[in-house]
mmCIF file of C-alpha atoms in Angstrom:
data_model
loop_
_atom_site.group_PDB
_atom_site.id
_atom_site.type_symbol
_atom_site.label_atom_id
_atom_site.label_comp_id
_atom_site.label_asym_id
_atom_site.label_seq_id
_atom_site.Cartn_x
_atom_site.Cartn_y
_atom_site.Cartn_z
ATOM 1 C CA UNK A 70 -35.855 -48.908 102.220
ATOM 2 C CA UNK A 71 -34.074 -45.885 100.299
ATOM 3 C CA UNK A 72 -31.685 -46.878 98.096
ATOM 4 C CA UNK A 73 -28.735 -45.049 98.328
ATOM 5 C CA UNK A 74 -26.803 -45.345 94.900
ATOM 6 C CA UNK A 75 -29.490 -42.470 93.713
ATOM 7 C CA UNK A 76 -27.354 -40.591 96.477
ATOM 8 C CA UNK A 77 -24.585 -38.336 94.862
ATOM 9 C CA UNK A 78 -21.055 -38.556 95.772
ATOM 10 C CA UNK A 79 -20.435 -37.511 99.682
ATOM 11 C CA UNK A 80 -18.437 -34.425 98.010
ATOM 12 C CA UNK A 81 -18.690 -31.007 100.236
ATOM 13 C CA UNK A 82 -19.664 -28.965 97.198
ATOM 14 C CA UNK A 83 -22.608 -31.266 96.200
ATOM 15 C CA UNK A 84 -24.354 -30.177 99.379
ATOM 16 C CA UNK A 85 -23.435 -26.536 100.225
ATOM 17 C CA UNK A 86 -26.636 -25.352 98.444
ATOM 18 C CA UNK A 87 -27.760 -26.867 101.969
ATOM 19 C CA UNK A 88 -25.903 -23.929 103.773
ATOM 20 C CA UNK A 89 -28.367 -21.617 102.605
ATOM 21 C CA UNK A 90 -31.181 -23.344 103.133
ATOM 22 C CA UNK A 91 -33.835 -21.370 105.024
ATOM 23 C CA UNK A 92 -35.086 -25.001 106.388
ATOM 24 C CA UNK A 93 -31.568 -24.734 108.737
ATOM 25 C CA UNK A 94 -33.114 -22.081 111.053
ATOM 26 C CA UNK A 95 -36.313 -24.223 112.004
ATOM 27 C CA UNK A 96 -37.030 -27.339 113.872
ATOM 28 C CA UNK A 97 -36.407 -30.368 111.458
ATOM 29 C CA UNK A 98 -40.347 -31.757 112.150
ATOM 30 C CA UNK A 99 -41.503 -28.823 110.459
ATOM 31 C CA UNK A 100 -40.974 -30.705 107.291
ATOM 32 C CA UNK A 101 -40.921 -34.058 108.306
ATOM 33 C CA UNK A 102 -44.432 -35.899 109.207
ATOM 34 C CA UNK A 103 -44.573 -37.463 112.728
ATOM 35 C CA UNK A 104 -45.289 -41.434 112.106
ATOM 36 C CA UNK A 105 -48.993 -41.197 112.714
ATOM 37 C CA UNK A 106 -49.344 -37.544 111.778
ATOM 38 C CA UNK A 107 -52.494 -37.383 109.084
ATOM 39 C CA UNK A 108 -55.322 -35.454 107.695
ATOM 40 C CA UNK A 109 -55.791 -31.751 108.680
ATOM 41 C CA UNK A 110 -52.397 -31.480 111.369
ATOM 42 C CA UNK A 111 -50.194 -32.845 108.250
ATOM 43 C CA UNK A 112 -51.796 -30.801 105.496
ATOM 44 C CA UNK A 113 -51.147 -27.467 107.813
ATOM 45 C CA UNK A 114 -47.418 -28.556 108.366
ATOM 46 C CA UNK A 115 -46.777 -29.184 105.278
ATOM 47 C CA UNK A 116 -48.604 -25.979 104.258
ATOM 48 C CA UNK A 117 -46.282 -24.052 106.678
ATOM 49 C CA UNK A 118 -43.292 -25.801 105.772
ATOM 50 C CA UNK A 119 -43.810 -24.633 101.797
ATOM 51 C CA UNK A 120 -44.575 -21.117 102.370
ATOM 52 C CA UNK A 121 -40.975 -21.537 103.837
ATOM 53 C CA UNK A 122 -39.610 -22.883 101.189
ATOM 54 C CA UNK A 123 -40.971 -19.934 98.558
ATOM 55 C CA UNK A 124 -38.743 -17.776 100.578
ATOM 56 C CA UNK A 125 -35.743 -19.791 100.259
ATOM 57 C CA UNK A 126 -32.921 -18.928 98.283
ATOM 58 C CA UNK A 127 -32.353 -22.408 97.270
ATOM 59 C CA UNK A 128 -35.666 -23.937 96.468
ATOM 60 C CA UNK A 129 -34.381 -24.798 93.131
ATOM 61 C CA UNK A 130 -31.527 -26.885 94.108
ATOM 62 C CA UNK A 131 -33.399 -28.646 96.932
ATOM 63 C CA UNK A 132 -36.051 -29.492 94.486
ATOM 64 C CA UNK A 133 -34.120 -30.915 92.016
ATOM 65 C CA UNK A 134 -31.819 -33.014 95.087
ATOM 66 C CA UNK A 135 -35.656 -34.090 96.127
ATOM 67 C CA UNK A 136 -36.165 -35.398 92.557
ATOM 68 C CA UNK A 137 -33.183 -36.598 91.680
ATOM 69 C CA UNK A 138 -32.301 -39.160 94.784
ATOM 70 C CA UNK A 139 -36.256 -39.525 94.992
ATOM 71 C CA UNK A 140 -36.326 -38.839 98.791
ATOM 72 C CA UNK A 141 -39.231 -40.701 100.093
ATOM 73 C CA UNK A 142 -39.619 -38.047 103.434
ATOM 74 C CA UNK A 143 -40.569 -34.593 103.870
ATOM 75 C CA UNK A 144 -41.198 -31.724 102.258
ATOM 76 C CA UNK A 145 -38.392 -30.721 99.793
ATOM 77 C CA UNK A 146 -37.977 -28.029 97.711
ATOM 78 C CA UNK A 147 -41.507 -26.713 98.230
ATOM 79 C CA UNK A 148 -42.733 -30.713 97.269
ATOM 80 C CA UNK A 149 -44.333 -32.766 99.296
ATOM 81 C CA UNK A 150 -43.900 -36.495 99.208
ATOM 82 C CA UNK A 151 -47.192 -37.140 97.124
ATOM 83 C CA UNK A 152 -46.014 -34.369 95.140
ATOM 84 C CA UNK A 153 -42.761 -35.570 94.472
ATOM 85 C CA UNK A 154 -44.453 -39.375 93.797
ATOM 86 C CA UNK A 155 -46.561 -37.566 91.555
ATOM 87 C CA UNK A 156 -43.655 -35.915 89.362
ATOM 88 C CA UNK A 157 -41.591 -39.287 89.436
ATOM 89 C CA UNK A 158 -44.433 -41.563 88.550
ATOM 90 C CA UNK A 159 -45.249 -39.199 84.676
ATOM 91 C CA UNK A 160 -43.045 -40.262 82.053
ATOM 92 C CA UNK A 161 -40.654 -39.460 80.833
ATOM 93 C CA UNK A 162 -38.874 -37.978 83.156
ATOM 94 C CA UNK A 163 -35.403 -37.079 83.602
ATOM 95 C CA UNK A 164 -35.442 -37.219 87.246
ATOM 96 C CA UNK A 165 -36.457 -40.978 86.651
ATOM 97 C CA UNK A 166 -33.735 -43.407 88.331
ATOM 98 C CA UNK A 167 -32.719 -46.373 86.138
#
């Protein structure tokens, strides 16, 4: 279960990087494995879904959302979830929730 005091405050401004999000103009399971989705099919969507994310204007503030509130889904910020398990889990880090 996600816990969701890592969550910042439901404040407009703390999400309008989202606005300008490339990720808005495509079809949400582009980043976001199917439940039985493995191997070669989810290595190519995720593949697709960061070569999306080098082209977005706001890779920097997704990634460090990603981080930050540890989302356990998807491809964030041109990270995908092993990635992001893979930053979280080296310490110290400042992304690490108490």
């Amino acid at each position: 279960m996600v816990n969701i005091r890592r969550l910042p405050m439901p404040l407009q401004e703390t999400y309008d990087w989202q606005y300008d999000g490339l990720c808005r103009e495509v079809d949400p399971e582009s980043f976001f494995s199917p439940e039985a989705e493995r191997g070669a099919p989810k290595a190519r969507r995720e593949q697709a879904a960061k070569a999306l994310c080098l082209r977005c204007p706001v890779i920097e503030q997704c990634r460090e959302h990603a981080l930050s509130v540890q989302e356990p889904y998807g491809v964030w910020g041109g990270l995908s979830e092993a990635e992001r398990r893979d930053i979280l889990s080296r310490s110290p880090h400042p992304h690490r929730a108490a």
